[in-house]
PDB file of C-alpha atoms and ligand atoms in Angstrom:
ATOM      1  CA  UNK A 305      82.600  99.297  88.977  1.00 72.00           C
ATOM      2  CA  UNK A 306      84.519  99.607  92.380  1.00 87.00           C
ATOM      3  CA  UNK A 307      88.312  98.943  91.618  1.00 96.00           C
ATOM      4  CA  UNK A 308      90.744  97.890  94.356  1.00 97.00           C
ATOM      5  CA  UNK A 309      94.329  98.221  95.044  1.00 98.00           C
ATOM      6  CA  UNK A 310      95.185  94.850  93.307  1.00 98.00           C
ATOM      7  CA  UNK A 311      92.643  94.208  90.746  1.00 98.00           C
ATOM      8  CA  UNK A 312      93.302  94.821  87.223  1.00 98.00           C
ATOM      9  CA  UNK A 313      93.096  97.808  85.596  1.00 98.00           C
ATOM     10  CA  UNK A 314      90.430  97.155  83.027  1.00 98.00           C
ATOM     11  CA  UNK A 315      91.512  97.573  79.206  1.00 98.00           C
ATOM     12  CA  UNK A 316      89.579  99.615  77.130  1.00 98.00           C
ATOM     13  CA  UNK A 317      89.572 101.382  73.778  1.00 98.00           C
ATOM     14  CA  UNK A 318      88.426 105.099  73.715  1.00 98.00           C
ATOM     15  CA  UNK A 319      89.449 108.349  71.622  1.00 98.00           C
ATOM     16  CA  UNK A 320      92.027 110.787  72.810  1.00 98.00           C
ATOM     17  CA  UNK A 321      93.600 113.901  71.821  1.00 98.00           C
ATOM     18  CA  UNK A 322      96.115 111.717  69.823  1.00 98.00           C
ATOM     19  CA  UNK A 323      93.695 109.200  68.052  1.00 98.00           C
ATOM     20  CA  UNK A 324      92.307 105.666  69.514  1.00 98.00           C
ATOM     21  CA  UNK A 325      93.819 104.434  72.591  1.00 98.00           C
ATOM     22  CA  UNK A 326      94.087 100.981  73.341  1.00 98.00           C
ATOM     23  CA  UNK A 327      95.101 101.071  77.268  1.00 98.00           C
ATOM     24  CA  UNK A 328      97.191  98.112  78.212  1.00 98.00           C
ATOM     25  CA  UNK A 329      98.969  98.295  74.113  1.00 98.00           C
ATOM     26  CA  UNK A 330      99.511 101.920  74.917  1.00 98.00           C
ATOM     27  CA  UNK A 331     100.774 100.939  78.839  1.00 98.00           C
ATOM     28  CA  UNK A 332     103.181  97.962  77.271  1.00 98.00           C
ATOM     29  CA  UNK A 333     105.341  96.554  80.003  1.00 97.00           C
ATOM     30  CA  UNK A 334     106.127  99.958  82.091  1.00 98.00           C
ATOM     31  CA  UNK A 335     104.163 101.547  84.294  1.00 98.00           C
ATOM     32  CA  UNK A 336     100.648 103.749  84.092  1.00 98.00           C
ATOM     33  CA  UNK A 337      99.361 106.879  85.919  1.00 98.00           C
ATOM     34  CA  UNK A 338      95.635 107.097  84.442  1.00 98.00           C
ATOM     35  CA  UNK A 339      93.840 110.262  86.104  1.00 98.00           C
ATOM     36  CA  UNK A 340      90.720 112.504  85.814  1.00 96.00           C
ATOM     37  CA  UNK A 341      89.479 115.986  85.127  1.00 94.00           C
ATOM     38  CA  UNK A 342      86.286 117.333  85.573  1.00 93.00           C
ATOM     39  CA  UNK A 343      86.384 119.440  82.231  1.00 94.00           C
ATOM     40  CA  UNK A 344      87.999 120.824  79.582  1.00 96.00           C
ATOM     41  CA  UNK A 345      89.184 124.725  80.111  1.00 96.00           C
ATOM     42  CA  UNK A 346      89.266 124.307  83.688  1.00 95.00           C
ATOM     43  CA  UNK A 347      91.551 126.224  86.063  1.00 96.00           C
ATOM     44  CA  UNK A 348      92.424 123.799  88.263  1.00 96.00           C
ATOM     45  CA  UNK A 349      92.856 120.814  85.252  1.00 96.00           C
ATOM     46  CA  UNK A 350      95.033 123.290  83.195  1.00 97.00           C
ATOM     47  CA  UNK A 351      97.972 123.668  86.294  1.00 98.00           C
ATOM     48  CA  UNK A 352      97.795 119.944  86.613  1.00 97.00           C
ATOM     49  CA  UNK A 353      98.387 119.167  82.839  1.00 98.00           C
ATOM     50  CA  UNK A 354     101.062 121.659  82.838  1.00 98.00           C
ATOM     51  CA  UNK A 355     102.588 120.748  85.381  1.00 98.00           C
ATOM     52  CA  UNK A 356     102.498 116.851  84.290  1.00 98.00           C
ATOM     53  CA  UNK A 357     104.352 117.780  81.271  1.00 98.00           C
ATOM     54  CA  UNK A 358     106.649 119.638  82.889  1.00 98.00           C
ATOM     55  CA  UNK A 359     107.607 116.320  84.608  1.00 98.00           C
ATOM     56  CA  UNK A 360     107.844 114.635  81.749  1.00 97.00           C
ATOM     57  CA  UNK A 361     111.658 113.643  82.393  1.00 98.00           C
ATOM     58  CA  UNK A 362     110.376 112.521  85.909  1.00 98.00           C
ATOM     59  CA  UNK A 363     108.174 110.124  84.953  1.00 98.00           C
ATOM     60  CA  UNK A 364     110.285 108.732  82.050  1.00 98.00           C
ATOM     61  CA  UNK A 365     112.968 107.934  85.073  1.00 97.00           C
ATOM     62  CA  UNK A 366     110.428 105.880  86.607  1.00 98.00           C
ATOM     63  CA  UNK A 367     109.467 104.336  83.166  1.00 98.00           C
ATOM     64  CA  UNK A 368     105.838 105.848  83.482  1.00 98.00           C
ATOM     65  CA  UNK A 369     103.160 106.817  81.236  1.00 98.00           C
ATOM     66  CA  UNK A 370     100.523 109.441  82.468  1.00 98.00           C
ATOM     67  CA  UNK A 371      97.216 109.747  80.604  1.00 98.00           C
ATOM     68  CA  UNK A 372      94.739 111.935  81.121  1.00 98.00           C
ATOM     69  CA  UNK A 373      90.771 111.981  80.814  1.00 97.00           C
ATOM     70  CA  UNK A 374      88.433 114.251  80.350  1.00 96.00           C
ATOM     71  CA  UNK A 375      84.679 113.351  79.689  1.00 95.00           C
ATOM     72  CA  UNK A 376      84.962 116.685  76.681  1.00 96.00           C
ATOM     73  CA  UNK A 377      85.706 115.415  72.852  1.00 97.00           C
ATOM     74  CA  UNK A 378      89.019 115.297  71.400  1.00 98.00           C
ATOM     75  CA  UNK A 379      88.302 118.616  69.350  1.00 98.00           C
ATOM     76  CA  UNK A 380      88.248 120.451  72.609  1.00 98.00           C
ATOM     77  CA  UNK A 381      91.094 118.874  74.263  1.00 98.00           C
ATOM     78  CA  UNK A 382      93.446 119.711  71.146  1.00 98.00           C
ATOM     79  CA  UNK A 383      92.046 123.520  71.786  1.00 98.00           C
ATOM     80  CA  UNK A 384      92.386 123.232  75.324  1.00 98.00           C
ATOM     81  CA  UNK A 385      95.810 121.743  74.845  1.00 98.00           C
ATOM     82  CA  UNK A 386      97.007 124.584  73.038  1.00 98.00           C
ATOM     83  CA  UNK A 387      96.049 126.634  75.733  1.00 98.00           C
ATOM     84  CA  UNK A 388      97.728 124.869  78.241  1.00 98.00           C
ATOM     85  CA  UNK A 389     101.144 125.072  76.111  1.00 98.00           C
ATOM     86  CA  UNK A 390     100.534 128.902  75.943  1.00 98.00           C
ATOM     87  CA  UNK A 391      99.423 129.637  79.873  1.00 98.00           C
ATOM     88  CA  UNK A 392     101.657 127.141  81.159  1.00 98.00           C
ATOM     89  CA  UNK A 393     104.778 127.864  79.310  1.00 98.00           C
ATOM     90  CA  UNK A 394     105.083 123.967  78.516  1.00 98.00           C
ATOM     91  CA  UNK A 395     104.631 120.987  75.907  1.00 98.00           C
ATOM     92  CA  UNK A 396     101.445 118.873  76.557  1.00 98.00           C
ATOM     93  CA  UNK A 397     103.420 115.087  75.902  1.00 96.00           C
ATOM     94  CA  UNK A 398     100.692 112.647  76.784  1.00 98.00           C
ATOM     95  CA  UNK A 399      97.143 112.065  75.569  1.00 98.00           C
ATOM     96  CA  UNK A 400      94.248 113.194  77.028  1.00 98.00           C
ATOM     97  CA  UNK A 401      91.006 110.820  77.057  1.00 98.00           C
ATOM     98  CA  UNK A 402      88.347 111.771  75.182  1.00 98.00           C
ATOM     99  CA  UNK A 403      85.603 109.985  77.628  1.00 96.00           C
ATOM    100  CA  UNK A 404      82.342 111.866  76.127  1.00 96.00           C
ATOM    101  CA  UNK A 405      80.079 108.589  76.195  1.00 96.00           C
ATOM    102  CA  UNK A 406      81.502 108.505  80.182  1.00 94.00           C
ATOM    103  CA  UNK A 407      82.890 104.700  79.437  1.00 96.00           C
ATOM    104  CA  UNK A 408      86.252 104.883  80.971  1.00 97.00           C
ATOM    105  CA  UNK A 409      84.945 107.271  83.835  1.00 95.00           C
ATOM    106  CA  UNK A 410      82.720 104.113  84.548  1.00 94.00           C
ATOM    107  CA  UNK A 411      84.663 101.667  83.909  1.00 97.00           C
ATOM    108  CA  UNK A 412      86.778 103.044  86.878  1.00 97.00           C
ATOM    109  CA  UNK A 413      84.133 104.244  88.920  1.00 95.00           C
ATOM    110  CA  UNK A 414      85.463 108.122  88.493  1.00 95.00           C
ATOM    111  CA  UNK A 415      81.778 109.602  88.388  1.00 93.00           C
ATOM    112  CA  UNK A 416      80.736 110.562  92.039  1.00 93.00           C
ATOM    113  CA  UNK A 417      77.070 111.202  91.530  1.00 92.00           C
ATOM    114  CA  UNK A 418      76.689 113.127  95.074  1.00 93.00           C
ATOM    115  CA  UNK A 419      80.173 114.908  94.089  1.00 92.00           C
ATOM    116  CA  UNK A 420      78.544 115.941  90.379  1.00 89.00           C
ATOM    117  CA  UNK A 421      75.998 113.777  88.499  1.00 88.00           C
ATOM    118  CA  UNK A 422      78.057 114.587  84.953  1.00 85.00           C
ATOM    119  CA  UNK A 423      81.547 115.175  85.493  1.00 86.00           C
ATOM    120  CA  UNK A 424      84.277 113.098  86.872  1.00 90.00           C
ATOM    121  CA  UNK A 425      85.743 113.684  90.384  1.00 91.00           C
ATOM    122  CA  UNK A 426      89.944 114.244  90.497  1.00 95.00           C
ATOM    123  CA  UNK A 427      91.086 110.102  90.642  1.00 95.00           C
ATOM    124  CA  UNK A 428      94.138 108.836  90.020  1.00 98.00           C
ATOM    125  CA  UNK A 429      95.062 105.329  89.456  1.00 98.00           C
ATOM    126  CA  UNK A 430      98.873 104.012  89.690  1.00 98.00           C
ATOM    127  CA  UNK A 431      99.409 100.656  87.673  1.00 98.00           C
ATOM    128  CA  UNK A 432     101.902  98.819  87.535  1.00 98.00           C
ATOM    129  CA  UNK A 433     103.276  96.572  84.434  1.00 98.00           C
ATOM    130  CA  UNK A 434     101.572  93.774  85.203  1.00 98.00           C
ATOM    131  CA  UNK A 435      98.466  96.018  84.727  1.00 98.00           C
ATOM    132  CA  UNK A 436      97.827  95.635  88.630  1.00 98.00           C
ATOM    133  CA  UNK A 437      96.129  98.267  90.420  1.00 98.00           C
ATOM    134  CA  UNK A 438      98.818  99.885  92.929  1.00 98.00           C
ATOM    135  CA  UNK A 439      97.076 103.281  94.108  1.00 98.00           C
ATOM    136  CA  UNK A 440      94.147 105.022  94.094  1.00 98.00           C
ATOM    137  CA  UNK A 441      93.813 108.632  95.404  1.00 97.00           C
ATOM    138  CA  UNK A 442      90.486 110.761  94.833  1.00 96.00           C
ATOM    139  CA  UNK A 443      90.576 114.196  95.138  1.00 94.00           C
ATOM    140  CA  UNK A 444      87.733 116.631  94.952  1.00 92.00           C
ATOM    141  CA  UNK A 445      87.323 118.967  91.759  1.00 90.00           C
ATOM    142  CA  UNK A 446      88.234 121.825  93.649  1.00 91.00           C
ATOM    143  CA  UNK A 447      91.375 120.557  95.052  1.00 95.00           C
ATOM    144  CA  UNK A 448      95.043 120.311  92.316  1.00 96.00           C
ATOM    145  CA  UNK A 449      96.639 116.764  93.452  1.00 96.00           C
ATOM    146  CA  UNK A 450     100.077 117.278  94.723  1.00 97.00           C
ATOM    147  CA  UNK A 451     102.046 115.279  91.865  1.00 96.00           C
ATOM    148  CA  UNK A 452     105.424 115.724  94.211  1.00 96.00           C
ATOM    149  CA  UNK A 453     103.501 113.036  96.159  1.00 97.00           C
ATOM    150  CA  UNK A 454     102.169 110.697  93.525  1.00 98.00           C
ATOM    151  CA  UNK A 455     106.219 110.644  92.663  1.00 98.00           C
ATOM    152  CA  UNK A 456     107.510 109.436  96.072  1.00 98.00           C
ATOM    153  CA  UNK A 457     104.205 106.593  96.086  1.00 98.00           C
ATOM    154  CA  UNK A 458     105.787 105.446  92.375  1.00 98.00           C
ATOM    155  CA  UNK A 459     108.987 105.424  94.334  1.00 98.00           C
ATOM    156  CA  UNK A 460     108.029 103.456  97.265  1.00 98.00           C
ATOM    157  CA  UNK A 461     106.199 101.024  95.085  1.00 98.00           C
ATOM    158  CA  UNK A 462     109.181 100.640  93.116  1.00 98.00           C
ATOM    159  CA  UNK A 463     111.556 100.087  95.816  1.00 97.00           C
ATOM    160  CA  UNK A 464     109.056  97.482  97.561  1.00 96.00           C
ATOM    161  CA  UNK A 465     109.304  95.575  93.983  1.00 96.00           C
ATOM    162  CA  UNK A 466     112.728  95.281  93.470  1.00 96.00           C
ATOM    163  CA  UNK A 467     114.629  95.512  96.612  1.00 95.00           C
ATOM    164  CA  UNK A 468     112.025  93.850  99.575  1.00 94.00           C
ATOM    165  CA  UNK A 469     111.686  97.716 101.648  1.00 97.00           C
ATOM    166  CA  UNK A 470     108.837  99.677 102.729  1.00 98.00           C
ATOM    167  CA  UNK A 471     108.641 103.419 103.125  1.00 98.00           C
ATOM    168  CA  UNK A 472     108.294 104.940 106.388  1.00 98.00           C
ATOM    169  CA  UNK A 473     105.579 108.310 107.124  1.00 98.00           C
ATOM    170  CA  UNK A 474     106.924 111.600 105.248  1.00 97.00           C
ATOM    171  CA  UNK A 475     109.724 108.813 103.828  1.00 98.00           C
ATOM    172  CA  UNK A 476     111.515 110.949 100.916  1.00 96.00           C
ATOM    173  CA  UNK A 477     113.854 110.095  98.365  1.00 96.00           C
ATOM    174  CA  UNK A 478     116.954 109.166  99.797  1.00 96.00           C
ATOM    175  CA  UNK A 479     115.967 108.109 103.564  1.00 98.00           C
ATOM    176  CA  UNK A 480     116.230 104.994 105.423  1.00 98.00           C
ATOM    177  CA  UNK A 481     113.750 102.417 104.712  1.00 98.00           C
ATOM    178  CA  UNK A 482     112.193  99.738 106.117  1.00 98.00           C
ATOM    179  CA  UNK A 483     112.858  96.073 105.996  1.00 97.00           C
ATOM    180  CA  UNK A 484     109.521  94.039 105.062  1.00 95.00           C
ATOM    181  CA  UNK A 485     108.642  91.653 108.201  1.00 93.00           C
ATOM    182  CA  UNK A 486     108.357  88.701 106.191  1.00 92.00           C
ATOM    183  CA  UNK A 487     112.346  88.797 105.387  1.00 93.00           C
ATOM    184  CA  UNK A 488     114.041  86.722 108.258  1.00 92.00           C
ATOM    185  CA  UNK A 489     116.504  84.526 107.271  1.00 93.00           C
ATOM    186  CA  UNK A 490     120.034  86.323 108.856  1.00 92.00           C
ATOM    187  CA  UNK A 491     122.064  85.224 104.984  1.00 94.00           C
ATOM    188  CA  UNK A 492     119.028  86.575 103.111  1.00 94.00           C
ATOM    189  CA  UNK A 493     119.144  89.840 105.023  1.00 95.00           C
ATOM    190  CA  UNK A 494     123.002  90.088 104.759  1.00 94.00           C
ATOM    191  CA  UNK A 495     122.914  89.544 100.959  1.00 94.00           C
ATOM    192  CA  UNK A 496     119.938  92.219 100.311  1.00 94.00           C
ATOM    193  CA  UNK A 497     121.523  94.666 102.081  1.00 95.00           C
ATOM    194  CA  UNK A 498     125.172  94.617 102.572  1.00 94.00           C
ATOM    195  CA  UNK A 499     124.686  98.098 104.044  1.00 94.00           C
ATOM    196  CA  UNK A 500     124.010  96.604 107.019  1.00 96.00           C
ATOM    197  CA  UNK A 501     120.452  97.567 108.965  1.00 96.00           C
ATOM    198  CA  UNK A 502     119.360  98.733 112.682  1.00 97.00           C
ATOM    199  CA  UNK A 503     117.017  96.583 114.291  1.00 96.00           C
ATOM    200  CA  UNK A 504     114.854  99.491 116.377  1.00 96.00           C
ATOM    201  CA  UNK A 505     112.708  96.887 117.086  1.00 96.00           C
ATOM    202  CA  UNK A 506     113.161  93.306 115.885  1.00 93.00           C
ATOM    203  CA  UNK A 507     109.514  94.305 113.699  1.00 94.00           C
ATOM    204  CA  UNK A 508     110.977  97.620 113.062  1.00 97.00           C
ATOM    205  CA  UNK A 509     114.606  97.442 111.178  1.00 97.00           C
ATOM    206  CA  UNK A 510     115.759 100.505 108.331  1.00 98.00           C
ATOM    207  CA  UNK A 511     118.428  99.965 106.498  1.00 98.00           C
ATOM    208  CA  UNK A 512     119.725 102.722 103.841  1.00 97.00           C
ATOM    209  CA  UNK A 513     117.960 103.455 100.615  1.00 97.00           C
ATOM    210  CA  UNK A 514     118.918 100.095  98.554  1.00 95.00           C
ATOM    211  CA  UNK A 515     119.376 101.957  95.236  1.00 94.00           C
ATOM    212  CA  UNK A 516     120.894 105.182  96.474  1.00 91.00           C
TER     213      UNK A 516
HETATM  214  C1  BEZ B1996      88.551 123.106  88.145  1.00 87.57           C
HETATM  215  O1  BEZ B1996      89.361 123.918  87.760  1.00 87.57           O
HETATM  216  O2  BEZ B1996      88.486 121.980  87.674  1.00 87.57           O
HETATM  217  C2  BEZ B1996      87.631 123.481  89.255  1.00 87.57           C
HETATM  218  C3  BEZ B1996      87.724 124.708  89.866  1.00 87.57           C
HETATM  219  C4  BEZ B1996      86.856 125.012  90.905  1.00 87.57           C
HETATM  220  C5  BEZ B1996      85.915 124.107  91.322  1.00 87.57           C
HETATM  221  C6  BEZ B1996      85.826 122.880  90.705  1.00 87.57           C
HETATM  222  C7  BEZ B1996      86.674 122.565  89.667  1.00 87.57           C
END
C-alpha cells in the first residue's frame, strides 16, 4: 500500500516487545512517530533505539509516542532490548513491533523489494492526533536517521497547527518564521502576532517564533 502525506495511518493490531498493540488505542489523541528496522541485533538499529530513549523527555514535550518495528519476534526484541540498555547506557521506553508475518511492514509499504526482498528499509512515519499522515522519510539500511531532524519537522508541524507559520530552510528552534500566504486580513494578522512581522516580500513575511 503506498501511503501519502495526508492519508490515514492505517490501524492495526500486531505483537510487540510489550504485548498486543492496538495502534491508534496505543496513539490516543497525541501524536505518533512509527519507524522501521531492518533487524534485530543490528548496529545501526541499536544507536537509533538508544538514542530514541535517550530522548524520551523530548518527545514527551511534544506529546509523542515513538514505536518501533522490527520484522524479528518479540522474544528477540526483549534480548535485543537488553542489549541495547547495556551498549547504550540507556532505558529502552517504547515498544518495539514484532512484524514477523511482515503485516505492518505492508501495510505501510516499508518492504523495498529492490532495497532487500525480506527486511524492511529505514521509514519513518510522523502522525498526527487525528491519525493523519504528516511525514514520511525513508532512509536506506545502511544509513542512522538523524532524529535531531525528525524533532525540528514535529516542531514545524506543530507550530503550523496551532499558530498559522511555516518554517523556513535550516529553520531551528527559536528563529523567525513564516507567515502562511493564505492569512491576509491586516486585524487577523495583528491579533496572531502582536510581535509584529516584516513583510520581505508581501508573499514572504517572518514574524518571531509565536510560542517562544
Ligand atoms: C544495520 O545496522 O541495520 C545495517 C548495517 C549495515 C548495513 C545495513 C544495515
Amino acid at each position: 500500500m503506498t501511503l501519502r502525506l495526508g492519508d490515514i495511518a492505517p490501524d492495526f493490531e500486531q505483537d510487540s516487545s510489550i504485548g498486543t498493540i492496538k495502534f491508534h488505542e496505543y496513539l490516543g489523541d497525541g501524536w505518533g512517530v512509527l519507524f522501521s528496522h531492518p533487524a534485530d541485533y543490528t548496529p545501526v538499529c541499536t544507536t537509533e533505539l538508544g538514542l530514541t530513549a535517550k530522548l524520551k523527555g523530548e518527545f514527551e514535550k511534544r506529546n509523542v509516542k515513538a514505536i518501533a518495528l522490527s520484522v524479528d519476534d518479540a522474544e528477540s526484541h526483549k534480548g535485543w532490548i537488553n542489549d541495547i540498555n547495556e551498549t547504550q547506557n540507556t532505558t529502552v521506553n517504547f515498544p518495539i513491533l514484532a512484524d514477523g508475518d511482515r503485516k505492518v511492514s505492508q501495510l505501510y509499504d516499508m518492504i523495498h523489494p529492490n532495497a532487500s526482498e525480506t527486511v524492511t528499509v529505514r521509514s519513518l512515519f510522523v502522525i498526527d492526533p487525528k491519525k493523519k499522515v504528516r511525514l514520511i522519510i525513508t532512509y536506506p539500511a545502511s544509513t542512522g536517521r538523524n532524529f535531531d531532524e525528525i524533532l525540528r519537522v514535529i516542531d514545524s508541524l506543530q507550530l503550523t497547527d496551532n499558530y498559522s507559520v511555516a518554517t523556513p530552510g535550516n529553520w531551528k528552534d527559536g528563529e523567525d518564521v513564516v507567515i502562511v500566504p493564505s492569512l491576509k486580513d491586516e486585524a487577523v494578522l495583528k491579533e496572531k502576532f502582536p510581535k509584529g512581522y516584516k513583510a520581505v516580500r508581501p508573499y514572504l513575511r517572518l514574524t518571531p517564533q509565536p510560542n517562544k
